[in-house]
Short mmCIF file of C-alpha atoms in Angstrom, two decimals:
data_model
loop_
_atom_site.label_atom_id
_atom_site.label_comp_id
_atom_site.label_asym_id
_atom_site.label_seq_id
_atom_site.Cartn_x
_atom_site.Cartn_y
_atom_site.Cartn_z
CA MET C 1 54.93 258.43 18.23
CA ARG C 2 52.02 258.43 20.72
CA ARG C 3 49.35 258.95 18.01
CA VAL C 4 50.21 255.68 16.36
CA SER C 5 51.24 253.60 19.42
CA LEU C 6 48.95 251.43 21.46
CA PHE C 7 49.04 254.20 24.15
CA TYR C 8 47.17 256.93 22.00
CA ALA C 9 44.16 256.57 24.27
CA LEU C 10 46.19 257.22 27.73
CA GLN C 11 45.82 260.36 29.60
CA CYS C 12 48.65 262.45 30.50
CA GLY C 13 48.69 261.13 34.21
CA ASP C 14 48.71 257.56 32.94
CA LEU C 15 51.44 258.27 30.35
CA SER C 16 53.64 259.84 33.14
CA GLU C 17 53.17 256.76 35.30
CA LEU C 18 54.02 254.52 32.22
CA ARG C 19 57.17 256.40 31.56
CA ALA C 20 58.32 255.95 35.10
CA LEU C 21 58.12 252.03 34.63
CA GLY C 22 60.37 252.00 31.72
CA LYS C 23 63.74 253.32 30.42
CA VAL C 24 65.06 254.41 27.08
CA ARG C 25 67.69 252.40 25.20
CA GLU C 26 69.76 253.79 22.30
CA LEU C 27 70.74 251.37 19.71
CA LYS C 28 73.28 251.76 17.04
CA ALA C 29 72.74 250.39 13.40
CA ASP C 30 72.90 246.64 13.54
CA GLU C 31 72.95 246.36 17.37
CA PRO C 32 70.53 243.83 18.65
CA LEU C 33 67.72 244.70 21.06
CA PHE C 34 67.28 241.03 21.83
CA HIS C 35 68.07 237.55 20.36
CA GLN C 36 65.96 234.57 19.38
CA GLY C 37 65.96 232.40 22.60
CA ASP C 38 66.45 235.25 24.90
CA GLU C 39 64.19 235.42 28.07
CA ALA C 40 61.24 237.59 27.20
CA ASN C 41 61.16 239.54 30.42
CA LEU C 42 60.83 243.05 28.78
CA VAL C 43 58.28 244.63 26.29
CA TYR C 44 59.27 247.47 24.14
CA THR C 45 58.02 250.35 21.97
CA VAL C 46 59.86 251.78 19.20
CA ALA C 47 60.37 255.66 19.75
CA ALA C 48 62.57 256.47 16.81
CA GLY C 49 64.34 254.48 14.10
CA SER C 50 63.51 251.05 12.77
CA LEU C 51 64.35 247.33 13.42
CA ARG C 52 64.35 244.12 11.48
CA LEU C 53 62.76 241.04 13.09
CA TYR C 54 64.30 237.79 11.84
CA ARG C 55 64.48 233.95 12.70
CA LEU C 56 67.44 231.70 12.02
CA LEU C 57 66.46 228.51 10.55
CA PHE C 58 68.09 225.15 11.18
CA ASP C 59 70.45 225.25 8.24
CA GLY C 60 71.71 228.67 9.15
CA ARG C 61 69.64 230.68 6.66
CA ARG C 62 67.86 233.90 7.92
CA GLN C 63 64.10 234.50 7.50
CA ILE C 64 62.92 238.03 8.15
CA THR C 65 59.61 238.17 9.61
CA GLY C 66 58.82 241.85 9.70
CA PHE C 67 60.20 245.42 10.24
CA ALA C 68 59.30 247.42 13.31
CA LEU C 69 58.67 251.17 12.76
CA PRO C 70 58.11 254.01 15.29
CA GLY C 71 54.99 253.64 17.46
CA GLU C 72 55.20 249.79 17.16
CA PHE C 73 55.15 247.50 20.13
CA LEU C 74 57.40 244.55 20.65
CA GLY C 75 58.09 241.73 22.89
CA ILE C 76 54.65 240.00 23.12
CA SER C 77 55.40 236.27 23.55
CA ILE C 78 53.28 233.27 24.64
CA ASP C 79 56.34 231.65 25.69
CA ASP C 80 59.03 232.69 28.09
CA SER C 81 61.47 233.35 25.36
CA HIS C 82 61.58 235.40 22.22
CA ASP C 83 61.09 233.43 18.89
CA VAL C 84 62.93 236.17 16.81
CA THR C 85 65.82 238.34 16.89
CA ALA C 86 65.13 242.20 16.86
CA GLU C 87 68.10 244.26 15.37
CA ALA C 88 68.31 247.98 14.68
CA LEU C 89 68.38 248.91 10.93
CA GLU C 90 69.68 252.40 11.76
CA PRO C 91 70.32 254.32 14.98
CA SER C 92 67.14 253.77 17.05
CA ARG C 93 65.50 254.75 20.36
CA ILE C 94 63.39 252.08 22.24
CA TRP C 95 61.37 252.39 25.37
CA CYS C 96 61.82 249.19 27.45
CA PHE C 97 59.29 248.30 30.06
CA PRO C 98 59.65 245.10 32.56
CA ARG C 99 57.03 242.58 31.30
CA ALA C 100 55.50 241.94 34.80
CA ARG C 101 55.18 245.61 35.80
CA PHE C 102 53.71 246.41 32.34
CA ASP C 103 51.11 243.66 32.83
CA ASP C 104 50.07 245.07 36.02
CA PHE C 105 49.76 248.46 34.52
CA VAL C 106 47.58 247.10 31.74
CA ALA C 107 45.38 245.34 34.37
CA GLY C 108 44.81 248.87 36.01
CA ASN C 109 44.11 250.40 32.53
CA PRO C 110 41.41 248.35 30.78
CA ILE C 111 41.55 250.65 27.72
CA LEU C 112 45.09 249.24 26.99
CA LYS C 113 43.75 245.65 26.68
CA ASP C 114 41.71 246.76 23.73
CA SER C 115 44.83 248.37 22.15
CA LEU C 116 46.70 244.97 22.55
CA LEU C 117 43.95 243.10 21.07
CA GLU C 118 44.29 245.35 18.20
CA VAL C 119 47.96 244.86 17.94
CA ALA C 120 47.44 241.26 18.10
CA ARG C 121 44.77 241.42 15.20
CA GLN C 122 47.14 243.59 13.05
CA GLU C 123 49.89 241.01 13.39
CA LEU C 124 47.71 238.11 12.52
CA ALA C 125 46.57 240.08 9.48
CA ALA C 126 49.99 240.92 8.49
CA ALA C 127 51.01 237.23 8.79
CA GLN C 128 48.14 236.11 6.77
CA GLN C 129 48.95 238.59 4.02
CA GLN C 130 52.58 237.48 4.02
CA PHE C 131 51.61 233.86 3.38
CA ILE C 132 49.67 235.15 0.33
CA VAL C 133 52.74 237.14 -0.93
CA LEU C 134 55.20 234.35 -0.41
CA GLY C 135 52.98 231.60 -1.72
CA ARG C 136 51.27 233.11 -4.82
CA LYS C 137 52.83 236.32 -6.11
CA THR C 138 55.78 236.76 -8.64
CA ALA C 139 58.75 238.64 -7.74
CA MET C 140 57.49 241.86 -9.26
CA GLU C 141 54.16 241.42 -7.46
CA ARG C 142 55.91 240.75 -4.06
CA VAL C 143 58.30 243.79 -4.44
CA ALA C 144 55.32 246.14 -5.50
CA SER C 145 53.19 244.77 -2.46
CA PHE C 146 56.06 245.35 -0.12
CA LEU C 147 56.63 249.00 -1.32
CA LEU C 148 52.80 249.63 -1.00
CA TYR C 149 52.75 248.19 2.46
CA LEU C 150 55.73 250.32 3.70
CA HIS C 151 54.39 253.34 1.86
CA ALA C 152 51.06 253.00 3.85
CA ARG C 153 52.83 252.40 7.20
CA PHE C 154 54.78 255.66 6.73
CA GLU C 155 51.68 257.55 5.88
CA ARG C 156 50.14 256.29 9.03
CA ILE C 157 53.15 257.27 11.11
CA THR C 158 53.35 260.89 9.53
CA GLY C 159 49.49 261.38 9.50
CA HIS C 160 49.55 262.79 5.89
CA PRO C 161 49.98 261.61 2.23
CA MET C 162 53.46 261.38 1.03
CA ASP C 163 55.19 260.25 -2.20
CA HIS C 164 58.52 259.49 -0.73
CA VAL C 165 59.24 256.30 1.25
CA ALA C 166 62.08 255.67 3.49
CA LEU C 167 63.94 252.26 2.82
CA PRO C 168 66.14 251.92 6.03
CA MET C 169 66.43 248.15 5.33
CA SER C 170 68.88 246.83 2.69
CA ARG C 171 67.98 244.97 -0.48
CA ALA C 172 69.22 241.74 1.15
CA ASP C 173 66.79 242.50 4.13
CA ILE C 174 63.85 243.05 1.50
CA ALA C 175 65.11 239.69 -0.25
CA ASP C 176 65.03 237.71 2.99
CA TYR C 177 61.63 239.25 3.81
CA LEU C 178 60.15 238.40 0.52
CA GLY C 179 61.75 235.02 -0.25
CA LEU C 180 63.73 236.32 -3.02
CA THR C 181 67.45 236.94 -3.80
CA LYS C 182 69.20 240.35 -3.43
CA GLU C 183 69.88 240.23 -7.17
CA THR C 184 66.17 239.61 -7.98
CA VAL C 185 65.16 242.56 -5.75
CA SER C 186 67.64 244.87 -7.29
CA ARG C 187 66.48 243.83 -10.86
CA VAL C 188 62.85 244.52 -10.14
CA PHE C 189 63.79 247.99 -8.56
CA GLY C 190 65.56 248.78 -11.91
CA GLN C 191 62.28 247.51 -13.74
CA LEU C 192 60.21 249.85 -11.63
CA ARG C 193 62.48 252.83 -12.15
CA ASN C 194 62.76 252.29 -15.86
CA SER C 195 58.93 252.15 -16.12
CA ARG C 196 58.90 255.45 -14.08
CA ILE C 197 56.62 253.93 -11.67
CA MET C 198 59.17 254.95 -8.95
CA ARG C 199 62.49 256.92 -8.61
CA LEU C 200 65.43 256.12 -6.46
CA GLU C 201 66.26 259.29 -4.38
CA THR C 202 68.99 257.39 -2.50
CA LEU C 203 69.63 253.71 -1.54
CA THR C 204 67.55 254.45 1.51
CA CYS C 205 64.63 256.50 -0.12
CA ILE C 206 62.37 256.06 -3.04
CA GLN C 207 59.85 258.31 -4.66
CA VAL C 208 56.64 256.75 -5.90
CA LEU C 209 55.65 258.34 -9.12
CA ASP C 210 52.71 256.19 -10.13
CA ARG C 211 50.82 254.65 -7.06
CA HIS C 212 48.00 253.34 -9.22
CA ALA C 213 50.56 251.37 -11.49
CA LEU C 214 52.43 250.22 -8.53
CA LYS C 215 49.03 248.79 -7.23
CA ALA C 216 48.16 247.20 -10.43
CA LEU C 217 51.59 245.44 -10.34
CA ALA C 218 51.01 244.19 -7.02
CA ASP C 219 47.60 242.86 -7.84
CA GLY C 220 48.92 241.07 -10.83
CA GLU C 221 47.40 243.54 -13.37
CA ASP C 222 49.05 245.18 -16.23
CA ALA C 223 50.46 248.57 -15.06
#
């Protein structure tokens, strides 16, 4: 996890000091880490597993804003409360740090400030990309873009090329993230399977058979 986390540049002594500040929390599938509106007095790093991040709209609908994977940092907020709910997709292990003590640690380790700025930059880029996906792309283009994005994230985590992609999130989760219905996501998956662009290993794992064709679909080109 360290290689893909914001703590990658810390020396062993600093890592030991950081570990002493926090504690590990184990989550079961569907167990919340924090709720929308909770006081943001902790920050978190995903050590294992994955989480869904979502916001409840005024009419009760759920909008998933992202998925947190191993090595990712959570809990940064400009306000005193969380604006989303974080919930485990699968059994997960989370490092939790008191926000005030973490801020003090960062103040004494300037290299972490650059890492936090990079985290903020990546989140902004992801948000901008999501606006494009939701505003301009067809259902096929949205699903293809999501699978490529997830594929790239898992390759970064493992550190090597891979053709299998874990799908810890449900079809309903994907639909709520992409602004589609569950039925539409399932139909697009079927089309990708029938076109031999991907193969469903299980409900929670796919094999990408033709990455170039998948990218062409994501870009709105003929596969």
